mmCIF file of C-alpha atoms in Angstrom:
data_model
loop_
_atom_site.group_PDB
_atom_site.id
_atom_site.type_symbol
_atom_site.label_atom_id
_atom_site.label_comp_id
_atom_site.label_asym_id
_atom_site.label_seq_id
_atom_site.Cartn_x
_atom_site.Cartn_y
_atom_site.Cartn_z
ATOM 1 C CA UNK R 29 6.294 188.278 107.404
ATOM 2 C CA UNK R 30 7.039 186.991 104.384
ATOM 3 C CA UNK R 31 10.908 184.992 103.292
ATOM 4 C CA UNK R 32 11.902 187.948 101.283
ATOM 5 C CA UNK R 33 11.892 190.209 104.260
ATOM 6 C CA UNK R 34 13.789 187.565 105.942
ATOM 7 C CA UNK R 35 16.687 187.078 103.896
ATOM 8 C CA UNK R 36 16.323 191.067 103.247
ATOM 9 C CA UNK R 37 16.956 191.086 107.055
ATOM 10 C CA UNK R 38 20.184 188.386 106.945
ATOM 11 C CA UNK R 39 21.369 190.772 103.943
ATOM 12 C CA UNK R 40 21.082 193.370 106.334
ATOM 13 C CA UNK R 41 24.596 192.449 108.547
ATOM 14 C CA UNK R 42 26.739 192.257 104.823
ATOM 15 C CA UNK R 43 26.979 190.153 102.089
ATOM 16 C CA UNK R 44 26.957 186.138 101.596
ATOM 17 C CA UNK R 45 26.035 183.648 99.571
ATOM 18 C CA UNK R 46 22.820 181.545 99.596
ATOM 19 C CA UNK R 47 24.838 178.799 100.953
ATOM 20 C CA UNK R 48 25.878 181.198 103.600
ATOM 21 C CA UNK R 49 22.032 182.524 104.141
ATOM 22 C CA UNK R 50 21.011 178.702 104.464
ATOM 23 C CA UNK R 51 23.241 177.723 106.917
ATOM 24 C CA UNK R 52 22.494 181.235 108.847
ATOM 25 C CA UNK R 53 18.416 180.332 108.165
ATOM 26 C CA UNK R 54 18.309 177.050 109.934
ATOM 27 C CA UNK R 55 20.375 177.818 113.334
ATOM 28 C CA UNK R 56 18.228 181.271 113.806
ATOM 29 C CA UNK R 57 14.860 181.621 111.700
ATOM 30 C CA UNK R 58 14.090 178.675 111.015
ATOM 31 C CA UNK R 59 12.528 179.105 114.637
ATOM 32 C CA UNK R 60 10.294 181.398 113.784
ATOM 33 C CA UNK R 61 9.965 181.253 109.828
ATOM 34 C CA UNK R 62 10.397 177.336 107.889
ATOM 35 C CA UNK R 63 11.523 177.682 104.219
ATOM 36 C CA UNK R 64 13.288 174.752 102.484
ATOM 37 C CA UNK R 65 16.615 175.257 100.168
ATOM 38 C CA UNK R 66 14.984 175.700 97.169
ATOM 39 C CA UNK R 67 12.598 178.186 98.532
ATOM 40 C CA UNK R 68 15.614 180.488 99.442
ATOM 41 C CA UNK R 69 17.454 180.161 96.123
ATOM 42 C CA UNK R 70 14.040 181.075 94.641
ATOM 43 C CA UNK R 71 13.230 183.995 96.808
ATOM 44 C CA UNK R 72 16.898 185.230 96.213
ATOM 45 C CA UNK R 73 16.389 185.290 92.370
ATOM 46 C CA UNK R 74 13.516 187.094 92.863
ATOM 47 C CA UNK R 75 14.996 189.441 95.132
ATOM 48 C CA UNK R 76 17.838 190.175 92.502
ATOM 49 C CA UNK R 77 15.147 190.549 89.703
ATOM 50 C CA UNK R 78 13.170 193.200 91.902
ATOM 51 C CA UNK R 79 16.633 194.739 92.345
ATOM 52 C CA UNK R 80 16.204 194.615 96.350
ATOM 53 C CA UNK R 81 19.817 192.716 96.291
ATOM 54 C CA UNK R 82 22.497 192.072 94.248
ATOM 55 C CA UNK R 83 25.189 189.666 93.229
ATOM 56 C CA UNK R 84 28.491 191.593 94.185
ATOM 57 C CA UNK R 85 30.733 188.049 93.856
ATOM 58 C CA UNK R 86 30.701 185.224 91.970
ATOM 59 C CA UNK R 87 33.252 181.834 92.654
ATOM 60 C CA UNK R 88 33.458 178.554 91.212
ATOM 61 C CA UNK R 89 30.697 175.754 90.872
ATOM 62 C CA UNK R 90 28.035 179.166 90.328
ATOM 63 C CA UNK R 91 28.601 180.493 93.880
ATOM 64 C CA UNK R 92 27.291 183.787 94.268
ATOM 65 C CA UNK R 93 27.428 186.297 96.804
ATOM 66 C CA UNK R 94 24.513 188.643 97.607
ATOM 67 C CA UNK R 95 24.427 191.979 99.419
ATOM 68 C CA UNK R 96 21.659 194.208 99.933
ATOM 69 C CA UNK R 97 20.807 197.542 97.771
ATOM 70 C CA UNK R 98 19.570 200.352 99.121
ATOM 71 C CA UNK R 99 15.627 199.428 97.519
ATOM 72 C CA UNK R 100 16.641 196.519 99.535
ATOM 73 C CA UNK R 101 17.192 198.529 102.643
ATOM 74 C CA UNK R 102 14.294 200.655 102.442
ATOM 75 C CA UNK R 103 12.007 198.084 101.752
ATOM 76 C CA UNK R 104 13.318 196.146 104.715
ATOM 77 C CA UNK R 105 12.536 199.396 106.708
ATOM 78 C CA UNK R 106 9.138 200.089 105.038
ATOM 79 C CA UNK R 107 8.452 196.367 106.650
ATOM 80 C CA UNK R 108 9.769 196.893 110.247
ATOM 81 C CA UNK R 109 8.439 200.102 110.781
ATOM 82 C CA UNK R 110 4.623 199.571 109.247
ATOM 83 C CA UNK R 111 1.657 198.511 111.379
ATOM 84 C CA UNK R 112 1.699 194.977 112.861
ATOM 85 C CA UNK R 113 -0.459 192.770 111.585
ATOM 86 C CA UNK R 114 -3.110 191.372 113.328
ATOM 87 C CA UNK R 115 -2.613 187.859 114.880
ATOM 88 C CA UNK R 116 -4.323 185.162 113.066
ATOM 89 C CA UNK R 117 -7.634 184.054 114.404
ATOM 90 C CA UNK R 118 -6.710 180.457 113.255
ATOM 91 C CA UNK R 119 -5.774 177.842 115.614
ATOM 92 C CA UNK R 120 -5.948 174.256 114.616
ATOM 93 C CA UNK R 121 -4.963 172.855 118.009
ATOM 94 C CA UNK R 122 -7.721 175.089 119.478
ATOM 95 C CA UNK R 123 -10.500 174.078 116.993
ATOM 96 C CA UNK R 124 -9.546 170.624 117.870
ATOM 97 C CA UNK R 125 -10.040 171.629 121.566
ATOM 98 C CA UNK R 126 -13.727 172.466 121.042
ATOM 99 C CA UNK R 127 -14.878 168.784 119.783
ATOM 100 C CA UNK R 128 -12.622 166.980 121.927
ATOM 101 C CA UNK R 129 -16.247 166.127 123.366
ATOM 102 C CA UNK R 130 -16.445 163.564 120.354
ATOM 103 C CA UNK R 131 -13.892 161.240 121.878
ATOM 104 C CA UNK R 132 -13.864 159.654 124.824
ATOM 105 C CA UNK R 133 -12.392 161.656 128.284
ATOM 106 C CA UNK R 134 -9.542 159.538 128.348
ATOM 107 C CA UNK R 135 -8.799 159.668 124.429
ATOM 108 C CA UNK R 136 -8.937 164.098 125.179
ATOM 109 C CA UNK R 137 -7.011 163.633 128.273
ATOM 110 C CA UNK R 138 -4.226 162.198 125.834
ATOM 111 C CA UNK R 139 -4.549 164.602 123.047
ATOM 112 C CA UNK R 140 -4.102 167.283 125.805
ATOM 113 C CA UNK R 141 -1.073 165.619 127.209
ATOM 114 C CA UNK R 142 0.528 165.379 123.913
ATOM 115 C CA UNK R 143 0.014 168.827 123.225
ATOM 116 C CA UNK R 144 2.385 169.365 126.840
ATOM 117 C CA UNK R 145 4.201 166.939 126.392
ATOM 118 C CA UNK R 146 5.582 168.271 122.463
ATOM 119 C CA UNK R 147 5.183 172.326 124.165
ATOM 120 C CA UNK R 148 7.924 170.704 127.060
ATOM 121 C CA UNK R 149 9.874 168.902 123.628
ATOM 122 C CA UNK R 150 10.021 172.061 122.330
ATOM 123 C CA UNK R 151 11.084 174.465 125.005
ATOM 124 C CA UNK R 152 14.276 171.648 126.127
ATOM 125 C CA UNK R 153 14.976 172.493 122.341
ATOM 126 C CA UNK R 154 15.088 176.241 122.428
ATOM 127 C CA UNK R 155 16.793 175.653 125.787
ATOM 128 C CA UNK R 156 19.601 174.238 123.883
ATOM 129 C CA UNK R 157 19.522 176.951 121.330
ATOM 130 C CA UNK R 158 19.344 179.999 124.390
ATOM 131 C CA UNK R 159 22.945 178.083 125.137
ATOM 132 C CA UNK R 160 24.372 178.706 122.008
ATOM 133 C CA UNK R 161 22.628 182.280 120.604
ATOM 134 C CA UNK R 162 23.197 183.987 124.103
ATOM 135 C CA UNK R 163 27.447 183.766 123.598
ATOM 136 C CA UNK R 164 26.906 186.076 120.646
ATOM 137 C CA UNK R 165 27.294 189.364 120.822
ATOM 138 C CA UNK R 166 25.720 190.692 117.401
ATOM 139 C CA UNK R 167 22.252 191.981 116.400
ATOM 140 C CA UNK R 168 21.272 188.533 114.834
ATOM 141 C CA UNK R 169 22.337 186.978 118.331
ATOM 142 C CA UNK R 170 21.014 189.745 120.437
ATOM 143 C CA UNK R 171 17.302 190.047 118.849
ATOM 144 C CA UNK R 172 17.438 186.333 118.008
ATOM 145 C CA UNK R 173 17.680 186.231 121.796
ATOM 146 C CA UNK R 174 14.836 187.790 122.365
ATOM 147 C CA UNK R 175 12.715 186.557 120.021
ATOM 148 C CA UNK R 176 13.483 182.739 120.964
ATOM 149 C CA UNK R 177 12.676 184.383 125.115
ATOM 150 C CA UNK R 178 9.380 184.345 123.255
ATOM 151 C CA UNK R 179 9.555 180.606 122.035
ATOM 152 C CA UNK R 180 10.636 179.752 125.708
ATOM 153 C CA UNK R 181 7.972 181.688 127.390
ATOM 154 C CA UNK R 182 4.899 180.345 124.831
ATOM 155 C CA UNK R 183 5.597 176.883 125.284
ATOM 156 C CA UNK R 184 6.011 177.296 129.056
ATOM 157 C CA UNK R 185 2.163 178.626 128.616
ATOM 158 C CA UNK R 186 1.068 176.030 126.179
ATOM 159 C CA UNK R 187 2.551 173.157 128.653
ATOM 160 C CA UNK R 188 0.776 174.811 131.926
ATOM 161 C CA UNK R 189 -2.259 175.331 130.263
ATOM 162 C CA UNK R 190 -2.346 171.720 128.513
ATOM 163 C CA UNK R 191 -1.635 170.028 131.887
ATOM 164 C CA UNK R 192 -4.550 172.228 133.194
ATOM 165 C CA UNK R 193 -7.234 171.503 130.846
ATOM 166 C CA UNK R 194 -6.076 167.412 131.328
ATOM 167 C CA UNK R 195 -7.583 167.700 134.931
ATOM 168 C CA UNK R 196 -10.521 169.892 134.045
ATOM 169 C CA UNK R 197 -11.522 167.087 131.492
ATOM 170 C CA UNK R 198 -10.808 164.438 134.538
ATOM 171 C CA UNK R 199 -13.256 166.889 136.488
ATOM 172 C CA UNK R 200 -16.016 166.898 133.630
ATOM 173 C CA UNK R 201 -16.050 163.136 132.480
ATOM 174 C CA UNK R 202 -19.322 162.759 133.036
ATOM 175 C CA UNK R 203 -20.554 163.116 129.506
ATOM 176 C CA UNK R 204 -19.853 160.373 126.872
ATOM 177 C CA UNK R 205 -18.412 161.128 123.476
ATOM 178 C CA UNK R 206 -20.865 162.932 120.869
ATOM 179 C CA UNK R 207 -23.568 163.660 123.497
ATOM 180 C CA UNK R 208 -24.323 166.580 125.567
ATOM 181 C CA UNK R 209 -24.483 166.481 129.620
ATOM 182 C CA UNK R 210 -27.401 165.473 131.082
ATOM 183 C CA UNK R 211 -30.022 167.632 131.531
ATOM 184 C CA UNK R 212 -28.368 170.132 129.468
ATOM 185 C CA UNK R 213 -29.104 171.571 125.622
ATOM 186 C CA UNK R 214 -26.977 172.113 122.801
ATOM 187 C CA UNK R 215 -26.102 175.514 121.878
ATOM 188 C CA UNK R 216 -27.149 175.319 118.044
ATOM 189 C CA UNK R 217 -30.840 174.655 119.710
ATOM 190 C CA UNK R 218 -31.186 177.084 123.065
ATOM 191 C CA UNK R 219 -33.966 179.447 122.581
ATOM 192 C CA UNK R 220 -32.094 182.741 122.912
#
């Protein structure tokens, strides 16, 4: 996904103005997709320049309205209806997971609980949000809906599966930080 196929999508419902699209960007896909103010203005330029939208209004102080084109449109389409792309392999948290063995059990034990403690921040956040999105009736509202079900459901995962690995490093203490477990060898020097 990519900004200009998000405001594409925004453009998608009728016209409005970046100020509009900002406003619009931060109480919806801002969950899913951060871009700061000047990124939008940018990506709207460069939008108009592609000819994928165009300014249909302009008010005082430089206000400008955008709608979509129909290059706009079938780009936006060309988007939705290609192949997904495959999940990235990249995790941070999770690379972090394998050498939590470096620190000591109760120094993991709190990176772990922080991890479901911020996944338990974050779904009382979307929470909120399901209040508000679910008393509108339009696509944004209806397919924002179920994209922030997603939100709730993944940090409901994250939190469970944080708490769980906290007690599986209580049960496996027995090692101290940057050693292996006695009697065991490390991986990088098992004869295969």
């Amino acid at each position: 996904m990519s900004l200009k196929h998000a405001m594409l999508g925004l453009l998608s419902d009728g016209p409005a103005s970046g100020y509009d699209l900002l406003k619009t960007f931060d109480v919806s896909l801002a969950n899913v997709w951060t871009a700061t103010q000047s990124q939008l203005y940018a990506e709207l330029g460069r939008l108009a320049d592609a000819g994928l939208i165009e300014v249909t209004a302009e008010g005082p102080r430089g206000r400008k309205e955008y709608a979509i084109t129909e290059a706009g449109l079938t780009e936006l389409r060309r988007w939705l209806t290609e192949p997904s792309p495959s999940h990235p392999r990249r995790s941070e948290m999770l690379l972090r997971v394998f050498f939590l063995n470096q620190l000591s059990p109760e120094q993991a034990r709190a990176y772990m609980r922080g991890l479901a403690e911020n996944a338990e921040r974050e779904q009382e956040q979307l929470s909120r949000l399901k209040e508000v999105v679910g008393q509108g009736k339009d696509a944004l509202s209806v397919y924002g809906m179920i994209a922030l079900e997603w939100g709730l459901r993944g940090s409901a995962l994250l939190s469970e599966w944080a708490r769980w690995a906290e007690t599986e490093i209580v049960e496996h203490a027995g090692s101290t930080p940057g050693t292996q477990p006695p009697g065991s060898t490390p991986a990088c020097t098992r004869e295969t």
